[in-house]
Structure formats: C-alpha cells, structure tokens
mmCIF file of C-alpha atoms in Angstrom:
data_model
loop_
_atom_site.group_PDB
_atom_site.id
_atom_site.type_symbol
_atom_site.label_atom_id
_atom_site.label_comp_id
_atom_site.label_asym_id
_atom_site.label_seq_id
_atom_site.Cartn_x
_atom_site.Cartn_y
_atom_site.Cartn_z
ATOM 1 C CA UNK A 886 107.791 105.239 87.531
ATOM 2 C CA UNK A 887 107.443 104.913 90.993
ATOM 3 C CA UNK A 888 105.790 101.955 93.871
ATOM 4 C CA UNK A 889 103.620 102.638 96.411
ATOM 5 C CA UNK A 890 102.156 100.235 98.848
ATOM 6 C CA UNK A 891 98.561 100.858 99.949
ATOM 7 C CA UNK A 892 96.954 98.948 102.783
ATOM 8 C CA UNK A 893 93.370 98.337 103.239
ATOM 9 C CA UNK A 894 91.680 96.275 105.453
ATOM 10 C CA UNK A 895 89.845 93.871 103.774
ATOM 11 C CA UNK A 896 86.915 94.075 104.975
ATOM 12 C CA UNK A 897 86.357 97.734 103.627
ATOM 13 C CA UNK A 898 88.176 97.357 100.121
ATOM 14 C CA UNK A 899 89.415 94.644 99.283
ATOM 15 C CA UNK A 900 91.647 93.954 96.338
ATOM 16 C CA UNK A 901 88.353 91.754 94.952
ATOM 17 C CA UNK A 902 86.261 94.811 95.568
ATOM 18 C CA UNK A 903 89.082 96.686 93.000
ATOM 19 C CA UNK A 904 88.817 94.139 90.469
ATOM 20 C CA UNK A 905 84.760 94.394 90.451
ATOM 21 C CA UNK A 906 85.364 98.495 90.243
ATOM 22 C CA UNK A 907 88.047 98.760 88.034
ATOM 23 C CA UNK A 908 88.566 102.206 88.991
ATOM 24 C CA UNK A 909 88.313 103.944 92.558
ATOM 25 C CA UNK A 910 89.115 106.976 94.306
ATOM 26 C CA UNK A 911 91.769 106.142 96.871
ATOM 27 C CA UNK A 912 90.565 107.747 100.117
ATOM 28 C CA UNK A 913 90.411 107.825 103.805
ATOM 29 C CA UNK A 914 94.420 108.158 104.946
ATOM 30 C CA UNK A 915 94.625 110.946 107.323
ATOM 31 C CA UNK A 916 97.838 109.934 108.540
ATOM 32 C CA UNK A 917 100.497 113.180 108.055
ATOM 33 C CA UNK A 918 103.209 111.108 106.786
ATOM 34 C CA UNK A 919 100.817 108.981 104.372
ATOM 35 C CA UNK A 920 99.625 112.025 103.000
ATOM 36 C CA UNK A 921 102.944 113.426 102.147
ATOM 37 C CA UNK A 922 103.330 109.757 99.817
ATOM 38 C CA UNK A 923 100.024 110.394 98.428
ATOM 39 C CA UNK A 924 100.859 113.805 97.425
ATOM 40 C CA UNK A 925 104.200 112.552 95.760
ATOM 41 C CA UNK A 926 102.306 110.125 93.784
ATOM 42 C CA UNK A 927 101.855 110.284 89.649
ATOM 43 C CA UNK A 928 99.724 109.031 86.781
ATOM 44 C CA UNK A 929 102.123 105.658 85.819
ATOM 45 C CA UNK A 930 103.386 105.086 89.150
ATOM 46 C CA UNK A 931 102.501 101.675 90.242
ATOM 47 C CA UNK A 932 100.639 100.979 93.595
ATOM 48 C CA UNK A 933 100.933 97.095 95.076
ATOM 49 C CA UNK A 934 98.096 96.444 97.541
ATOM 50 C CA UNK A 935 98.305 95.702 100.921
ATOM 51 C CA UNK A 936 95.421 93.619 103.095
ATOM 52 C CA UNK A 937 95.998 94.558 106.260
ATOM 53 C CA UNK A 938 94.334 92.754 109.366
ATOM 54 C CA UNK A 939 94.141 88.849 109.387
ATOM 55 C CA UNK A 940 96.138 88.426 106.002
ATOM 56 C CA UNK A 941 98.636 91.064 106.545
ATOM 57 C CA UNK A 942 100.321 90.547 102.644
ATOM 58 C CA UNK A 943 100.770 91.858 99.475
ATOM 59 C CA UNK A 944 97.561 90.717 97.283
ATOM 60 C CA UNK A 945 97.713 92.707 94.011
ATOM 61 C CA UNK A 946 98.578 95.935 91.785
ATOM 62 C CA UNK A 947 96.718 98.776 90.731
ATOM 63 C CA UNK A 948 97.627 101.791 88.427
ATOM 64 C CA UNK A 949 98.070 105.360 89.525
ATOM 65 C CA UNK A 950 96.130 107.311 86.617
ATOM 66 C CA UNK A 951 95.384 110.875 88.087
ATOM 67 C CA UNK A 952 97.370 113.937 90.049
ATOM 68 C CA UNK A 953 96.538 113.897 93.689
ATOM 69 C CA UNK A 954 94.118 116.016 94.851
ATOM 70 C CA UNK A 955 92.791 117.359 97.878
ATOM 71 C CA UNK A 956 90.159 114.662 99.294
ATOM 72 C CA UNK A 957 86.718 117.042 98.954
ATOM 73 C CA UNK A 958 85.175 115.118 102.349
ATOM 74 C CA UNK A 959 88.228 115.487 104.905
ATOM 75 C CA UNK A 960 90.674 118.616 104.967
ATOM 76 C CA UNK A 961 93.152 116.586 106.155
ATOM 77 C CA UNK A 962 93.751 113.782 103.408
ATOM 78 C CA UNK A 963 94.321 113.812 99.524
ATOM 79 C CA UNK A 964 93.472 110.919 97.076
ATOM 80 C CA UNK A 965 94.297 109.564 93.674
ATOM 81 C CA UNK A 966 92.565 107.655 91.449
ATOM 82 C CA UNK A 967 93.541 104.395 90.833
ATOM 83 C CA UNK A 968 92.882 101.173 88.243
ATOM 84 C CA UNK A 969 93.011 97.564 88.863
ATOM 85 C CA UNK A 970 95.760 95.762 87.456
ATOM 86 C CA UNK A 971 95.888 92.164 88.676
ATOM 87 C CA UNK A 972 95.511 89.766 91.755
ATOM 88 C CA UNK A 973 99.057 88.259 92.371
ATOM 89 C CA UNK A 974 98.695 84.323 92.154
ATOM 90 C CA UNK A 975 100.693 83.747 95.466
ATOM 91 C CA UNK A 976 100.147 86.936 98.416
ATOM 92 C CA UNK A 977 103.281 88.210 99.697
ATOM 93 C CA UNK A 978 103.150 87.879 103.774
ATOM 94 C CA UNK A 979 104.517 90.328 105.813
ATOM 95 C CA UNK A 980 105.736 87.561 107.307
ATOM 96 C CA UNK A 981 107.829 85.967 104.637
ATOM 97 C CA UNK A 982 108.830 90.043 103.769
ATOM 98 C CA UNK A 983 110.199 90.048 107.525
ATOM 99 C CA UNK A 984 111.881 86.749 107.401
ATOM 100 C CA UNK A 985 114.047 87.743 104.801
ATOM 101 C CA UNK A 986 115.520 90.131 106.884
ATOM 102 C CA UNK A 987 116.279 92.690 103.464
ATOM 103 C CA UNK A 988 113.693 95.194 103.886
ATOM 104 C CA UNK A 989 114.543 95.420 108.084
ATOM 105 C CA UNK A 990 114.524 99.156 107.579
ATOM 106 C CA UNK A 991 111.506 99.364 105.033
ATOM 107 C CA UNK A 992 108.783 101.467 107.178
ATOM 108 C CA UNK A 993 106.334 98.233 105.949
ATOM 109 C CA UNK A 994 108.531 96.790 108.348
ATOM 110 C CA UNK A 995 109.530 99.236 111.130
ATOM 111 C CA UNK A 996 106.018 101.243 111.034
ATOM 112 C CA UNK A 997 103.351 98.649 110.359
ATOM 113 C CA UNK A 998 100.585 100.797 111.088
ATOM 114 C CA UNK A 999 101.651 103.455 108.353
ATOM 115 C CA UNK A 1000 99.026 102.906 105.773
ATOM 116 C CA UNK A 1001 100.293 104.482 102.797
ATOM 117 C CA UNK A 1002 104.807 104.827 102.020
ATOM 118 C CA UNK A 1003 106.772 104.145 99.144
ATOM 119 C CA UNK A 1004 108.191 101.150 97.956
ATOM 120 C CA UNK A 1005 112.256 101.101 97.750
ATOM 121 C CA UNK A 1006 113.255 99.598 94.556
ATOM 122 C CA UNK A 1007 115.137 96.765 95.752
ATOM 123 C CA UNK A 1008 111.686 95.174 97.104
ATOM 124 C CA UNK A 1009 110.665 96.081 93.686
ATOM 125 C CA UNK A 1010 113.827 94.338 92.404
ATOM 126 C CA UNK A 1011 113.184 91.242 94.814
ATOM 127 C CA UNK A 1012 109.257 90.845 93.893
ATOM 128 C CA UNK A 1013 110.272 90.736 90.306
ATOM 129 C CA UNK A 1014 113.270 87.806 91.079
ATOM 130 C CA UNK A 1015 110.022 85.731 92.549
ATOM 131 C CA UNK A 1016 108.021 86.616 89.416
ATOM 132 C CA UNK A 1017 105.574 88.461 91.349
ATOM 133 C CA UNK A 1018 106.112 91.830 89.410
ATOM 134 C CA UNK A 1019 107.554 91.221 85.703
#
C-alpha cells in the first residue's frame, strides 16, 4: 500500500464535501508530473488530503478504490476514484510539516504548488508517532 497527498482548494472540494459524497472521481490535475502519481496510483493505496489556500494542512484520508483512468473531459489528466475515510481531529499545517525540518526535501515542501506526489514513508511513519494515521 502506498500514500498519496492530494490538494484541493477548499473552496472547490473540500474534505467536508468528501464526507457528504462518500465517493468521487478525483479530477482536474493537469500538471505532467501529478499525472505521472496519479497514474502510479492503486485500489488500497491510501490518499491523505490536502486544503490548499488559507489552511494550507493535512485535513483527512480517503481510499484509492479504482485503476486510473484516462479523465474522459481533458486529454491531458487521468483520475481515480476515491472513498472517504475520516476527518483527522487535529489538521496537519504545512507549517508545523516545515518546522520540523524532516521532510526538507519532500516536494510538499520544495514544490508547494505540485498538486498531486507521493507520500515518503517516513512522513507516513511520523503521522502515525502523532496518532494521526494508526
């Protein structure tokens, strides 16, 4: 099983917006470099959502449950389907992620604007020693 981090602003989808759908397509990253994660994605891999904008943190988890596929309305994206897991109790800022100066060479950190990249399993390993993941 594998993380992703997905950001969204929130006032397009929010993680609240998930929770009401239970299930949505994930769509709209165009970026070249996002689409290459998308495309490595699988049903069981874990995706943590990101708010981007104003909150710029960590706010919940979803499920991967489908292949990617080509995104039918833009020739240059692909999407998965994806299922709400939970809200985390406590967001995880960007800028507590920064402070602690561990993930300085996590693209999260060195390309904020990528929307879409994988998560390296010792930030996996580190949300789980602050009870954020179990």
């Amino acid at each position: 099983m594998a993380y992703f981090l997905a950001k969204t602003d929130p006032e397009t989808y929010s993680i609240k917006q998930l929770e009401q759908d239970q299930t949505t397509v994930w769509d709209g990253v165009t970026n070249a470099q996002a689409v290459i994660y998308i495309k490595t994605m699988r049903p069981g891999d874990e995706m943590l959502i990101y708010h981007s904008g104003g909150e710029s943190a960590i706010v919940g988890l979803a499920h991967i449950v489908s292949e990617p596929r080509p995104d039918p309305n833009q020739s240059k994206s692909w999407v998965v389907d994806v299922t709400f897991v939970r809200r985390f109790e406590q967001p995880v800022s960007l800028r507590e992620v920064k402070e602690s100066h561990r993930f300085d060479d996590w693209s999260l950190v060195r390309h904020s604007r990528l929307s879409t990249m994988s998560v390296p399993e010792t930030f996996v390993s580190w949300l789980k020693e602050k009870k954020v993941l179990s």
